[in-house]
Amino acid sequence: PHPARRPPPPRETRAAPPAGLTRKCDDPVRLSAAAAAGAAASQAAVVELWARDRAALVACKRRHQGLRTFYGVRDAGLRG
């Protein structure tokens, strides 16, 4: 008599994060176009591009915080 074979343990499945949380962050804007526009226009263009960069940085930070939260909640559920 052979001992009864146990079925293999269930395969661990891990949920994937939402695609929006893993999207690549925007690259910084190029200032070369602003510099070519002349001194007065350049100052205004640089300020506008800087503001755009800051907004992209904040959006990227929020995505990464969301991703960290996702993995923290998911992994806590795996630990039980």
JSON list of N, CA and C in Angstrom, two decimals:
[
{"chain": "A", "resi": 1, "resn": "PRO", "atom": "N", "xyz": [0.83, -1.19, 0.00]},
{"chain": "A", "resi": 1, "resn": "PRO", "atom": "CA", "xyz": [0.00, 0.00, 0.00]},
{"chain": "A", "resi": 1, "resn": "PRO", "atom": "C", "xyz": [0.88, 1.26, 0.00]},
{"chain": "A", "resi": 2, "resn": "HIS", "atom": "N", "xyz": [0.64, 2.07, -0.99]},
{"chain": "A", "resi": 2, "resn": "HIS", "atom": "CA", "xyz": [1.35, 3.36, -1.09]},
{"chain": "A", "resi": 2, "resn": "HIS", "atom": "C", "xyz": [0.54, 4.44, -0.40]},
{"chain": "A", "resi": 3, "resn": "PRO", "atom": "N", "xyz": [1.24, 5.39, 0.21]},
{"chain": "A", "resi": 3, "resn": "PRO", "atom": "CA", "xyz": [0.49, 6.50, 0.84]},
{"chain": "A", "resi": 3, "resn": "PRO", "atom": "C", "xyz": [-0.23, 7.31, -0.25]},
{"chain": "A", "resi": 4, "resn": "ALA", "atom": "N", "xyz": [-1.34, 7.86, 0.11]},
{"chain": "A", "resi": 4, "resn": "ALA", "atom": "CA", "xyz": [-2.11, 8.67, -0.85]},
{"chain": "A", "resi": 4, "resn": "ALA", "atom": "C", "xyz": [-1.30, 9.89, -1.25]},
{"chain": "A", "resi": 5, "resn": "ARG", "atom": "N", "xyz": [-1.34, 10.18, -2.53]},
{"chain": "A", "resi": 5, "resn": "ARG", "atom": "CA", "xyz": [-0.61, 11.36, -3.03]},
{"chain": "A", "resi": 5, "resn": "ARG", "atom": "C", "xyz": [-1.43, 12.60, -2.76]},
{"chain": "A", "resi": 6, "resn": "ARG", "atom": "N", "xyz": [-0.75, 13.58, -2.28]},
{"chain": "A", "resi": 6, "resn": "ARG", "atom": "CA", "xyz": [-1.41, 14.86, -2.04]},
{"chain": "A", "resi": 6, "resn": "ARG", "atom": "C", "xyz": [-1.40, 15.67, -3.33]},
{"chain": "A", "resi": 7, "resn": "PRO", "atom": "N", "xyz": [-2.45, 16.41, -3.55]},
{"chain": "A", "resi": 7, "resn": "PRO", "atom": "CA", "xyz": [-2.43, 17.27, -4.73]},
{"chain": "A", "resi": 7, "resn": "PRO", "atom": "C", "xyz": [-1.41, 18.39, -4.51]},
{"chain": "A", "resi": 8, "resn": "PRO", "atom": "N", "xyz": [-0.85, 18.92, -5.59]},
{"chain": "A", "resi": 8, "resn": "PRO", "atom": "CA", "xyz": [0.11, 20.01, -5.40]},
{"chain": "A", "resi": 8, "resn": "PRO", "atom": "C", "xyz": [-0.57, 21.24, -4.79]},
{"chain": "A", "resi": 9, "resn": "PRO", "atom": "N", "xyz": [0.19, 22.04, -4.08]},
{"chain": "A", "resi": 9, "resn": "PRO", "atom": "CA", "xyz": [-0.43, 23.24, -3.49]},
{"chain": "A", "resi": 9, "resn": "PRO", "atom": "C", "xyz": [-0.93, 24.16, -4.60]},
{"chain": "A", "resi": 10, "resn": "PRO", "atom": "N", "xyz": [-1.94, 24.96, -4.31]},
{"chain": "A", "resi": 10, "resn": "PRO", "atom": "CA", "xyz": [-2.45, 25.86, -5.35]},
{"chain": "A", "resi": 10, "resn": "PRO", "atom": "C", "xyz": [-1.35, 26.83, -5.78]},
{"chain": "A", "resi": 11, "resn": "ARG", "atom": "N", "xyz": [-1.36, 27.13, -7.03]},
{"chain": "A", "resi": 11, "resn": "ARG", "atom": "CA", "xyz": [-0.38, 28.06, -7.58]},
{"chain": "A", "resi": 11, "resn": "ARG", "atom": "C", "xyz": [-0.68, 29.46, -7.09]},
{"chain": "A", "resi": 12, "resn": "GLU", "atom": "N", "xyz": [0.35, 30.13, -6.63]},
{"chain": "A", "resi": 12, "resn": "GLU", "atom": "CA", "xyz": [0.16, 31.50, -6.13]},
{"chain": "A", "resi": 12, "resn": "GLU", "atom": "C", "xyz": [-0.11, 32.42, -7.31]},
{"chain": "A", "resi": 13, "resn": "THR", "atom": "N", "xyz": [-1.16, 33.19, -7.20]},
{"chain": "A", "resi": 13, "resn": "THR", "atom": "CA", "xyz": [-1.43, 34.17, -8.25]},
{"chain": "A", "resi": 13, "resn": "THR", "atom": "C", "xyz": [-1.36, 35.56, -7.64]},
{"chain": "A", "resi": 14, "resn": "ARG", "atom": "N", "xyz": [-0.76, 36.43, -8.36]},
{"chain": "A", "resi": 14, "resn": "ARG", "atom": "CA", "xyz": [-0.62, 37.80, -7.90]},
{"chain": "A", "resi": 14, "resn": "ARG", "atom": "C", "xyz": [-1.32, 38.72, -8.89]},
{"chain": "A", "resi": 15, "resn": "ALA", "atom": "N", "xyz": [-2.11, 39.58, -8.37]},
{"chain": "A", "resi": 15, "resn": "ALA", "atom": "CA", "xyz": [-2.81, 40.54, -9.21]},
{"chain": "A", "resi": 15, "resn": "ALA", "atom": "C", "xyz": [-1.80, 41.53, -9.80]},
{"chain": "A", "resi": 16, "resn": "ALA", "atom": "N", "xyz": [-2.04, 41.90, -11.04]},
{"chain": "A", "resi": 16, "resn": "ALA", "atom": "CA", "xyz": [-1.20, 42.91, -11.69]},
{"chain": "A", "resi": 16, "resn": "ALA", "atom": "C", "xyz": [-1.77, 44.30, -11.39]},
{"chain": "A", "resi": 17, "resn": "PRO", "atom": "N", "xyz": [-0.91, 45.29, -11.30]},
{"chain": "A", "resi": 17, "resn": "PRO", "atom": "CA", "xyz": [-1.42, 46.65, -11.05]},
{"chain": "A", "resi": 17, "resn": "PRO", "atom": "C", "xyz": [-2.14, 47.20, -12.27]},
{"chain": "A", "resi": 18, "resn": "PRO", "atom": "N", "xyz": [-3.03, 48.14, -12.07]},
{"chain": "A", "resi": 18, "resn": "PRO", "atom": "CA", "xyz": [-3.68, 48.79, -13.21]},
{"chain": "A", "resi": 18, "resn": "PRO", "atom": "C", "xyz": [-2.63, 49.42, -14.13]},
{"chain": "A", "resi": 19, "resn": "ALA", "atom": "N", "xyz": [-2.85, 49.36, -15.41]},
{"chain": "A", "resi": 19, "resn": "ALA", "atom": "CA", "xyz": [-1.87, 49.85, -16.40]},
{"chain": "A", "resi": 19, "resn": "ALA", "atom": "C", "xyz": [-1.54, 51.32, -16.18]},
{"chain": "A", "resi": 20, "resn": "GLY", "atom": "N", "xyz": [-2.50, 52.11, -15.77]},
{"chain": "A", "resi": 20, "resn": "GLY", "atom": "CA", "xyz": [-2.24, 53.54, -15.57]},
{"chain": "A", "resi": 20, "resn": "GLY", "atom": "C", "xyz": [-1.19, 53.82, -14.51]},
{"chain": "A", "resi": 21, "resn": "LEU", "atom": "N", "xyz": [-1.03, 52.91, -13.55]},
{"chain": "A", "resi": 21, "resn": "LEU", "atom": "CA", "xyz": [-0.04, 53.11, -12.49]},
{"chain": "A", "resi": 21, "resn": "LEU", "atom": "C", "xyz": [1.37, 52.78, -12.94]},
{"chain": "A", "resi": 22, "resn": "THR", "atom": "N", "xyz": [1.50, 52.04, -14.03]},
{"chain": "A", "resi": 22, "resn": "THR", "atom": "CA", "xyz": [2.83, 51.64, -14.48]},
{"chain": "A", "resi": 22, "resn": "THR", "atom": "C", "xyz": [3.28, 52.41, -15.72]},
{"chain": "A", "resi": 23, "resn": "ARG", "atom": "N", "xyz": [2.50, 53.40, -16.12]},
{"chain": "A", "resi": 23, "resn": "ARG", "atom": "CA", "xyz": [2.85, 54.20, -17.30]},
{"chain": "A", "resi": 23, "resn": "ARG", "atom": "C", "xyz": [4.13, 54.97, -17.04]},
{"chain": "A", "resi": 24, "resn": "LYS", "atom": "N", "xyz": [4.96, 55.06, -18.06]},
{"chain": "A", "resi": 24, "resn": "LYS", "atom": "CA", "xyz": [6.23, 55.80, -17.97]},
{"chain": "A", "resi": 24, "resn": "LYS", "atom": "C", "xyz": [5.95, 57.27, -17.69]},
{"chain": "A", "resi": 25, "resn": "CYS", "atom": "N", "xyz": [6.78, 57.85, -16.85]},
{"chain": "A", "resi": 25, "resn": "CYS", "atom": "CA", "xyz": [6.65, 59.28, -16.57]},
{"chain": "A", "resi": 25, "resn": "CYS", "atom": "C", "xyz": [7.06, 60.09, -17.79]},
{"chain": "A", "resi": 26, "resn": "ASP", "atom": "N", "xyz": [6.46, 61.26, -17.94]},
{"chain": "A", "resi": 26, "resn": "ASP", "atom": "CA", "xyz": [6.81, 62.13, -19.06]},
{"chain": "A", "resi": 26, "resn": "ASP", "atom": "C", "xyz": [8.25, 62.60, -18.95]},
{"chain": "A", "resi": 27, "resn": "ASP", "atom": "N", "xyz": [8.90, 62.73, -20.10]},
{"chain": "A", "resi": 27, "resn": "ASP", "atom": "CA", "xyz": [10.25, 63.29, -20.13]},
{"chain": "A", "resi": 27, "resn": "ASP", "atom": "C", "xyz": [10.19, 64.79, -19.87]},
{"chain": "A", "resi": 28, "resn": "PRO", "atom": "N", "xyz": [11.27, 65.38, -19.36]},
{"chain": "A", "resi": 28, "resn": "PRO", "atom": "CA", "xyz": [11.28, 66.84, -19.20]},
{"chain": "A", "resi": 28, "resn": "PRO", "atom": "C", "xyz": [11.14, 67.53, -20.56]},
{"chain": "A", "resi": 29, "resn": "VAL", "atom": "N", "xyz": [10.54, 68.68, -20.57]},
{"chain": "A", "resi": 29, "resn": "VAL", "atom": "CA", "xyz": [10.38, 69.42, -21.83]},
{"chain": "A", "resi": 29, "resn": "VAL", "atom": "C", "xyz": [11.72, 70.02, -22.22]},
{"chain": "A", "resi": 30, "resn": "ARG", "atom": "N", "xyz": [11.90, 70.21, -23.51]},
{"chain": "A", "resi": 30, "resn": "ARG", "atom": "CA", "xyz": [13.15, 70.79, -24.02]},
{"chain": "A", "resi": 30, "resn": "ARG", "atom": "C", "xyz": [13.04, 72.32, -24.02]},
{"chain": "A", "resi": 31, "resn": "LEU", "atom": "N", "xyz": [14.06, 72.97, -23.57]},
{"chain": "A", "resi": 31, "resn": "LEU", "atom": "CA", "xyz": [14.06, 74.42, -23.51]},
{"chain": "A", "resi": 31, "resn": "LEU", "atom": "C", "xyz": [14.64, 75.06, -24.78]},
{"chain": "A", "resi": 32, "resn": "SER", "atom": "N", "xyz": [15.15, 74.28, -25.69]},
{"chain": "A", "resi": 32, "resn": "SER", "atom": "CA", "xyz": [15.80, 74.83, -26.88]},
{"chain": "A", "resi": 32, "resn": "SER", "atom": "C", "xyz": [14.83, 75.67, -27.71]},
{"chain": "A", "resi": 33, "resn": "ALA", "atom": "N", "xyz": [13.57, 75.28, -27.82]},
{"chain": "A", "resi": 33, "resn": "ALA", "atom": "CA", "xyz": [12.59, 76.06, -28.58]},
{"chain": "A", "resi": 33, "resn": "ALA", "atom": "C", "xyz": [12.35, 77.41, -27.91]},
{"chain": "A", "resi": 34, "resn": "ALA", "atom": "N", "xyz": [12.31, 77.41, -26.59]},
{"chain": "A", "resi": 34, "resn": "ALA", "atom": "CA", "xyz": [12.10, 78.67, -25.86]},
{"chain": "A", "resi": 34, "resn": "ALA", "atom": "C", "xyz": [13.30, 79.59, -26.04]},
{"chain": "A", "resi": 35, "resn": "ALA", "atom": "N", "xyz": [14.50, 79.05, -26.00]},
{"chain": "A", "resi": 35, "resn": "ALA", "atom": "CA", "xyz": [15.70, 79.87, -26.14]},
{"chain": "A", "resi": 35, "resn": "ALA", "atom": "C", "xyz": [15.79, 80.48, -27.53]},
{"chain": "A", "resi": 36, "resn": "ALA", "atom": "N", "xyz": [15.32, 79.76, -28.54]},
{"chain": "A", "resi": 36, "resn": "ALA", "atom": "CA", "xyz": [15.38, 80.25, -29.92]},
{"chain": "A", "resi": 36, "resn": "ALA", "atom": "C", "xyz": [14.37, 81.36, -30.17]},
{"chain": "A", "resi": 37, "resn": "ALA", "atom": "N", "xyz": [13.39, 81.53, -29.30]},
{"chain": "A", "resi": 37, "resn": "ALA", "atom": "CA", "xyz": [12.32, 82.51, -29.51]},
{"chain": "A", "resi": 37, "resn": "ALA", "atom": "C", "xyz": [12.74, 83.94, -29.15]},
{"chain": "A", "resi": 38, "resn": "GLY", "atom": "N", "xyz": [13.87, 84.12, -28.55]},
{"chain": "A", "resi": 38, "resn": "GLY", "atom": "CA", "xyz": [14.31, 85.46, -28.16]},
{"chain": "A", "resi": 38, "resn": "GLY", "atom": "C", "xyz": [14.22, 85.65, -26.66]},
{"chain": "A", "resi": 39, "resn": "ALA", "atom": "N", "xyz": [14.87, 86.69, -26.15]},
{"chain": "A", "resi": 39, "resn": "ALA", "atom": "CA", "xyz": [14.99, 86.88, -24.70]},
{"chain": "A", "resi": 39, "resn": "ALA", "atom": "C", "xyz": [13.65, 87.09, -24.01]},
{"chain": "A", "resi": 40, "resn": "ALA", "atom": "N", "xyz": [12.81, 88.02, -24.48]},
{"chain": "A", "resi": 40, "resn": "ALA", "atom": "CA", "xyz": [11.54, 88.30, -23.79]},
{"chain": "A", "resi": 40, "resn": "ALA", "atom": "C", "xyz": [10.59, 87.12, -23.91]},
{"chain": "A", "resi": 41, "resn": "ALA", "atom": "N", "xyz": [10.44, 86.62, -25.11]},
{"chain": "A", "resi": 41, "resn": "ALA", "atom": "CA", "xyz": [9.55, 85.47, -25.32]},
{"chain": "A", "resi": 41, "resn": "ALA", "atom": "C", "xyz": [10.11, 84.25, -24.62]},
{"chain": "A", "resi": 42, "resn": "SER", "atom": "N", "xyz": [11.43, 84.16, -24.58]},
{"chain": "A", "resi": 42, "resn": "SER", "atom": "CA", "xyz": [12.07, 83.01, -23.97]},
{"chain": "A", "resi": 42, "resn": "SER", "atom": "C", "xyz": [11.74, 82.92, -22.48]},
{"chain": "A", "resi": 43, "resn": "GLN", "atom": "N", "xyz": [11.74, 84.04, -21.79]},
{"chain": "A", "resi": 43, "resn": "GLN", "atom": "CA", "xyz": [11.43, 84.04, -20.36]},
{"chain": "A", "resi": 43, "resn": "GLN", "atom": "C", "xyz": [10.03, 83.49, -20.12]},
{"chain": "A", "resi": 44, "resn": "ALA", "atom": "N", "xyz": [9.06, 83.97, -20.87]},
{"chain": "A", "resi": 44, "resn": "ALA", "atom": "CA", "xyz": [7.68, 83.50, -20.70]},
{"chain": "A", "resi": 44, "resn": "ALA", "atom": "C", "xyz": [7.57, 82.03, -21.08]},
{"chain": "A", "resi": 45, "resn": "ALA", "atom": "N", "xyz": [8.26, 81.63, -22.14]},
{"chain": "A", "resi": 45, "resn": "ALA", "atom": "CA", "xyz": [8.20, 80.23, -22.57]},
{"chain": "A", "resi": 45, "resn": "ALA", "atom": "C", "xyz": [8.84, 79.31, -21.54]},
{"chain": "A", "resi": 46, "resn": "VAL", "atom": "N", "xyz": [9.95, 79.74, -20.96]},
{"chain": "A", "resi": 46, "resn": "VAL", "atom": "CA", "xyz": [10.62, 78.93, -19.94]},
{"chain": "A", "resi": 46, "resn": "VAL", "atom": "C", "xyz": [9.71, 78.76, -18.73]},
{"chain": "A", "resi": 47, "resn": "VAL", "atom": "N", "xyz": [9.04, 79.82, -18.32]},
{"chain": "A", "resi": 47, "resn": "VAL", "atom": "CA", "xyz": [8.12, 79.74, -17.18]},
{"chain": "A", "resi": 47, "resn": "VAL", "atom": "C", "xyz": [6.99, 78.76, -17.49]},
{"chain": "A", "resi": 48, "resn": "GLU", "atom": "N", "xyz": [6.44, 78.82, -18.70]},
{"chain": "A", "resi": 48, "resn": "GLU", "atom": "CA", "xyz": [5.36, 77.92, -19.09]},
{"chain": "A", "resi": 48, "resn": "GLU", "atom": "C", "xyz": [5.84, 76.46, -19.13]},
{"chain": "A", "resi": 49, "resn": "LEU", "atom": "N", "xyz": [7.02, 76.25, -19.70]},
{"chain": "A", "resi": 49, "resn": "LEU", "atom": "CA", "xyz": [7.56, 74.88, -19.77]},
{"chain": "A", "resi": 49, "resn": "LEU", "atom": "C", "xyz": [7.90, 74.36, -18.38]},
{"chain": "A", "resi": 50, "resn": "TRP", "atom": "N", "xyz": [8.42, 75.23, -17.52]},
{"chain": "A", "resi": 50, "resn": "TRP", "atom": "CA", "xyz": [8.71, 74.82, -16.14]},
{"chain": "A", "resi": 50, "resn": "TRP", "atom": "C", "xyz": [7.42, 74.38, -15.44]},
{"chain": "A", "resi": 51, "resn": "ALA", "atom": "N", "xyz": [6.36, 75.15, -15.63]},
{"chain": "A", "resi": 51, "resn": "ALA", "atom": "CA", "xyz": [5.08, 74.80, -15.01]},
{"chain": "A", "resi": 51, "resn": "ALA", "atom": "C", "xyz": [4.58, 73.45, -15.54]},
{"chain": "A", "resi": 52, "resn": "ARG", "atom": "N", "xyz": [4.76, 73.21, -16.83]},
{"chain": "A", "resi": 52, "resn": "ARG", "atom": "CA", "xyz": [4.35, 71.93, -17.41]},
{"chain": "A", "resi": 52, "resn": "ARG", "atom": "C", "xyz": [5.17, 70.78, -16.81]},
{"chain": "A", "resi": 53, "resn": "ASP", "atom": "N", "xyz": [6.47, 71.00, -16.66]},
{"chain": "A", "resi": 53, "resn": "ASP", "atom": "CA", "xyz": [7.32, 69.98, -16.05]},
{"chain": "A", "resi": 53, "resn": "ASP", "atom": "C", "xyz": [6.90, 69.68, -14.61]},
{"chain": "A", "resi": 54, "resn": "ARG", "atom": "N", "xyz": [6.60, 70.73, -13.85]},
{"chain": "A", "resi": 54, "resn": "ARG", "atom": "CA", "xyz": [6.19, 70.54, -12.46]},
{"chain": "A", "resi": 54, "resn": "ARG", "atom": "C", "xyz": [4.88, 69.74, -12.38]},
{"chain": "A", "resi": 55, "resn": "ALA", "atom": "N", "xyz": [3.93, 70.06, -13.25]},
{"chain": "A", "resi": 55, "resn": "ALA", "atom": "CA", "xyz": [2.65, 69.34, -13.26]},
{"chain": "A", "resi": 55, "resn": "ALA", "atom": "C", "xyz": [2.88, 67.86, -13.60]},
{"chain": "A", "resi": 56, "resn": "ALA", "atom": "N", "xyz": [3.77, 67.60, -14.57]},
{"chain": "A", "resi": 56, "resn": "ALA", "atom": "CA", "xyz": [4.07, 66.21, -14.94]},
{"chain": "A", "resi": 56, "resn": "ALA", "atom": "C", "xyz": [4.76, 65.48, -13.78]},
{"chain": "A", "resi": 57, "resn": "LEU", "atom": "N", "xyz": [5.62, 66.17, -13.07]},
{"chain": "A", "resi": 57, "resn": "LEU", "atom": "CA", "xyz": [6.31, 65.57, -11.93]},
{"chain": "A", "resi": 57, "resn": "LEU", "atom": "C", "xyz": [5.32, 65.20, -10.82]},
{"chain": "A", "resi": 58, "resn": "VAL", "atom": "N", "xyz": [4.38, 66.07, -10.54]},
{"chain": "A", "resi": 58, "resn": "VAL", "atom": "CA", "xyz": [3.36, 65.80, -9.52]},
{"chain": "A", "resi": 58, "resn": "VAL", "atom": "C", "xyz": [2.50, 64.60, -9.94]},
{"chain": "A", "resi": 59, "resn": "ALA", "atom": "N", "xyz": [2.10, 64.56, -11.21]},
{"chain": "A", "resi": 59, "resn": "ALA", "atom": "CA", "xyz": [1.29, 63.43, -11.70]},
{"chain": "A", "resi": 59, "resn": "ALA", "atom": "C", "xyz": [2.06, 62.12, -11.60]},
{"chain": "A", "resi": 60, "resn": "CYS", "atom": "N", "xyz": [3.34, 62.16, -11.92]},
{"chain": "A", "resi": 60, "resn": "CYS", "atom": "CA", "xyz": [4.17, 60.96, -11.84]},
{"chain": "A", "resi": 60, "resn": "CYS", "atom": "C", "xyz": [4.30, 60.51, -10.39]},
{"chain": "A", "resi": 61, "resn": "LYS", "atom": "N", "xyz": [4.50, 61.44, -9.49]},
{"chain": "A", "resi": 61, "resn": "LYS", "atom": "CA", "xyz": [4.62, 61.10, -8.06]},
{"chain": "A", "resi": 61, "resn": "LYS", "atom": "C", "xyz": [3.34, 60.44, -7.56]},
{"chain": "A", "resi": 62, "resn": "ARG", "atom": "N", "xyz": [2.20, 60.97, -7.97]},
{"chain": "A", "resi": 62, "resn": "ARG", "atom": "CA", "xyz": [0.92, 60.38, -7.54]},
{"chain": "A", "resi": 62, "resn": "ARG", "atom": "C", "xyz": [0.77, 58.95, -8.08]},
{"chain": "A", "resi": 63, "resn": "ARG", "atom": "N", "xyz": [1.19, 58.73, -9.33]},
{"chain": "A", "resi": 63, "resn": "ARG", "atom": "CA", "xyz": [1.11, 57.38, -9.89]},
{"chain": "A", "resi": 63, "resn": "ARG", "atom": "C", "xyz": [1.99, 56.43, -9.10]},
{"chain": "A", "resi": 64, "resn": "HIS", "atom": "N", "xyz": [3.19, 56.86, -8.78]},
{"chain": "A", "resi": 64, "resn": "HIS", "atom": "CA", "xyz": [4.09, 55.99, -8.04]},
{"chain": "A", "resi": 64, "resn": "HIS", "atom": "C", "xyz": [3.58, 55.72, -6.63]},
{"chain": "A", "resi": 65, "resn": "GLN", "atom": "N", "xyz": [2.97, 56.71, -6.00]},
{"chain": "A", "resi": 65, "resn": "GLN", "atom": "CA", "xyz": [2.37, 56.48, -4.68]},
{"chain": "A", "resi": 65, "resn": "GLN", "atom": "C", "xyz": [1.22, 55.48, -4.81]},
{"chain": "A", "resi": 66, "resn": "GLY", "atom": "N", "xyz": [0.42, 55.62, -5.85]},
{"chain": "A", "resi": 66, "resn": "GLY", "atom": "CA", "xyz": [-0.66, 54.65, -6.09]},
{"chain": "A", "resi": 66, "resn": "GLY", "atom": "C", "xyz": [-0.14, 53.26, -6.32]},
{"chain": "A", "resi": 67, "resn": "LEU", "atom": "N", "xyz": [0.97, 53.14, -7.04]},
{"chain": "A", "resi": 67, "resn": "LEU", "atom": "CA", "xyz": [1.57, 51.84, -7.30]},
{"chain": "A", "resi": 67, "resn": "LEU", "atom": "C", "xyz": [2.10, 51.22, -6.01]},
{"chain": "A", "resi": 68, "resn": "ARG", "atom": "N", "xyz": [2.75, 52.04, -5.17]},
{"chain": "A", "resi": 68, "resn": "ARG", "atom": "CA", "xyz": [3.22, 51.52, -3.88]},
{"chain": "A", "resi": 68, "resn": "ARG", "atom": "C", "xyz": [2.06, 51.04, -3.02]},
{"chain": "A", "resi": 69, "resn": "THR", "atom": "N", "xyz": [0.96, 51.80, -3.01]},
{"chain": "A", "resi": 69, "resn": "THR", "atom": "CA", "xyz": [-0.22, 51.40, -2.24]},
{"chain": "A", "resi": 69, "resn": "THR", "atom": "C", "xyz": [-0.79, 50.10, -2.77]},
{"chain": "A", "resi": 70, "resn": "PHE", "atom": "N", "xyz": [-0.88, 49.98, -4.11]},
{"chain": "A", "resi": 70, "resn": "PHE", "atom": "CA", "xyz": [-1.39, 48.76, -4.72]},
{"chain": "A", "resi": 70, "resn": "PHE", "atom": "C", "xyz": [-0.59, 47.55, -4.25]},
{"chain": "A", "resi": 71, "resn": "TYR", "atom": "N", "xyz": [0.74, 47.63, -4.36]},
{"chain": "A", "resi": 71, "resn": "TYR", "atom": "CA", "xyz": [1.58, 46.48, -3.97]},
{"chain": "A", "resi": 71, "resn": "TYR", "atom": "C", "xyz": [1.50, 46.23, -2.47]},
{"chain": "A", "resi": 72, "resn": "GLY", "atom": "N", "xyz": [1.42, 47.27, -1.66]},
{"chain": "A", "resi": 72, "resn": "GLY", "atom": "CA", "xyz": [1.31, 47.07, -0.22]},
{"chain": "A", "resi": 72, "resn": "GLY", "atom": "C", "xyz": [0.04, 46.32, 0.15]},
{"chain": "A", "resi": 73, "resn": "VAL", "atom": "N", "xyz": [-1.08, 46.72, -0.44]},
{"chain": "A", "resi": 73, "resn": "VAL", "atom": "CA", "xyz": [-2.36, 46.06, -0.16]},
{"chain": "A", "resi": 73, "resn": "VAL", "atom": "C", "xyz": [-2.35, 44.63, -0.70]},
{"chain": "A", "resi": 74, "resn": "ARG", "atom": "N", "xyz": [-1.86, 44.48, -1.94]},
{"chain": "A", "resi": 74, "resn": "ARG", "atom": "CA", "xyz": [-1.83, 43.14, -2.55]},
{"chain": "A", "resi": 74, "resn": "ARG", "atom": "C", "xyz": [-0.95, 42.20, -1.73]},
{"chain": "A", "resi": 75, "resn": "ASP", "atom": "N", "xyz": [0.24, 42.64, -1.36]},
{"chain": "A", "resi": 75, "resn": "ASP", "atom": "CA", "xyz": [1.16, 41.76, -0.65]},
{"chain": "A", "resi": 75, "resn": "ASP", "atom": "C", "xyz": [0.68, 41.46, 0.77]},
{"chain": "A", "resi": 76, "resn": "ALA", "atom": "N", "xyz": [0.00, 42.42, 1.39]},
{"chain": "A", "resi": 76, "resn": "ALA", "atom": "CA", "xyz": [-0.56, 42.15, 2.72]},
{"chain": "A", "resi": 76, "resn": "ALA", "atom": "C", "xyz": [-1.61, 41.06, 2.63]},
{"chain": "A", "resi": 77, "resn": "GLY", "atom": "N", "xyz": [-2.39, 41.08, 1.54]},
{"chain": "A", "resi": 77, "resn": "GLY", "atom": "CA", "xyz": [-3.39, 40.02, 1.34]},
{"chain": "A", "resi": 77, "resn": "GLY", "atom": "C", "xyz": [-2.76, 38.67, 1.11]},
{"chain": "A", "resi": 78, "resn": "LEU", "atom": "N", "xyz": [-1.60, 38.63, 0.48]},
{"chain": "A", "resi": 78, "resn": "LEU", "atom": "CA", "xyz": [-0.91, 37.35, 0.25]},
{"chain": "A", "resi": 78, "resn": "LEU", "atom": "C", "xyz": [-0.35, 36.78, 1.55]},
{"chain": "A", "resi": 79, "resn": "ARG", "atom": "N", "xyz": [0.06, 37.68, 2.45]},
{"chain": "A", "resi": 79, "resn": "ARG", "atom": "CA", "xyz": [0.60, 37.22, 3.73]},
{"chain": "A", "resi": 79, "resn": "ARG", "atom": "C", "xyz": [-0.51, 36.69, 4.64]},
{"chain": "A", "resi": 80, "resn": "GLY", "atom": "N", "xyz": [-1.73, 37.16, 4.39]},
{"chain": "A", "resi": 80, "resn": "GLY", "atom": "CA", "xyz": [-2.85, 36.66, 5.16]},
{"chain": "A", "resi": 80, "resn": "GLY", "atom": "C", "xyz": [-3.23, 37.44, 6.32]}
]
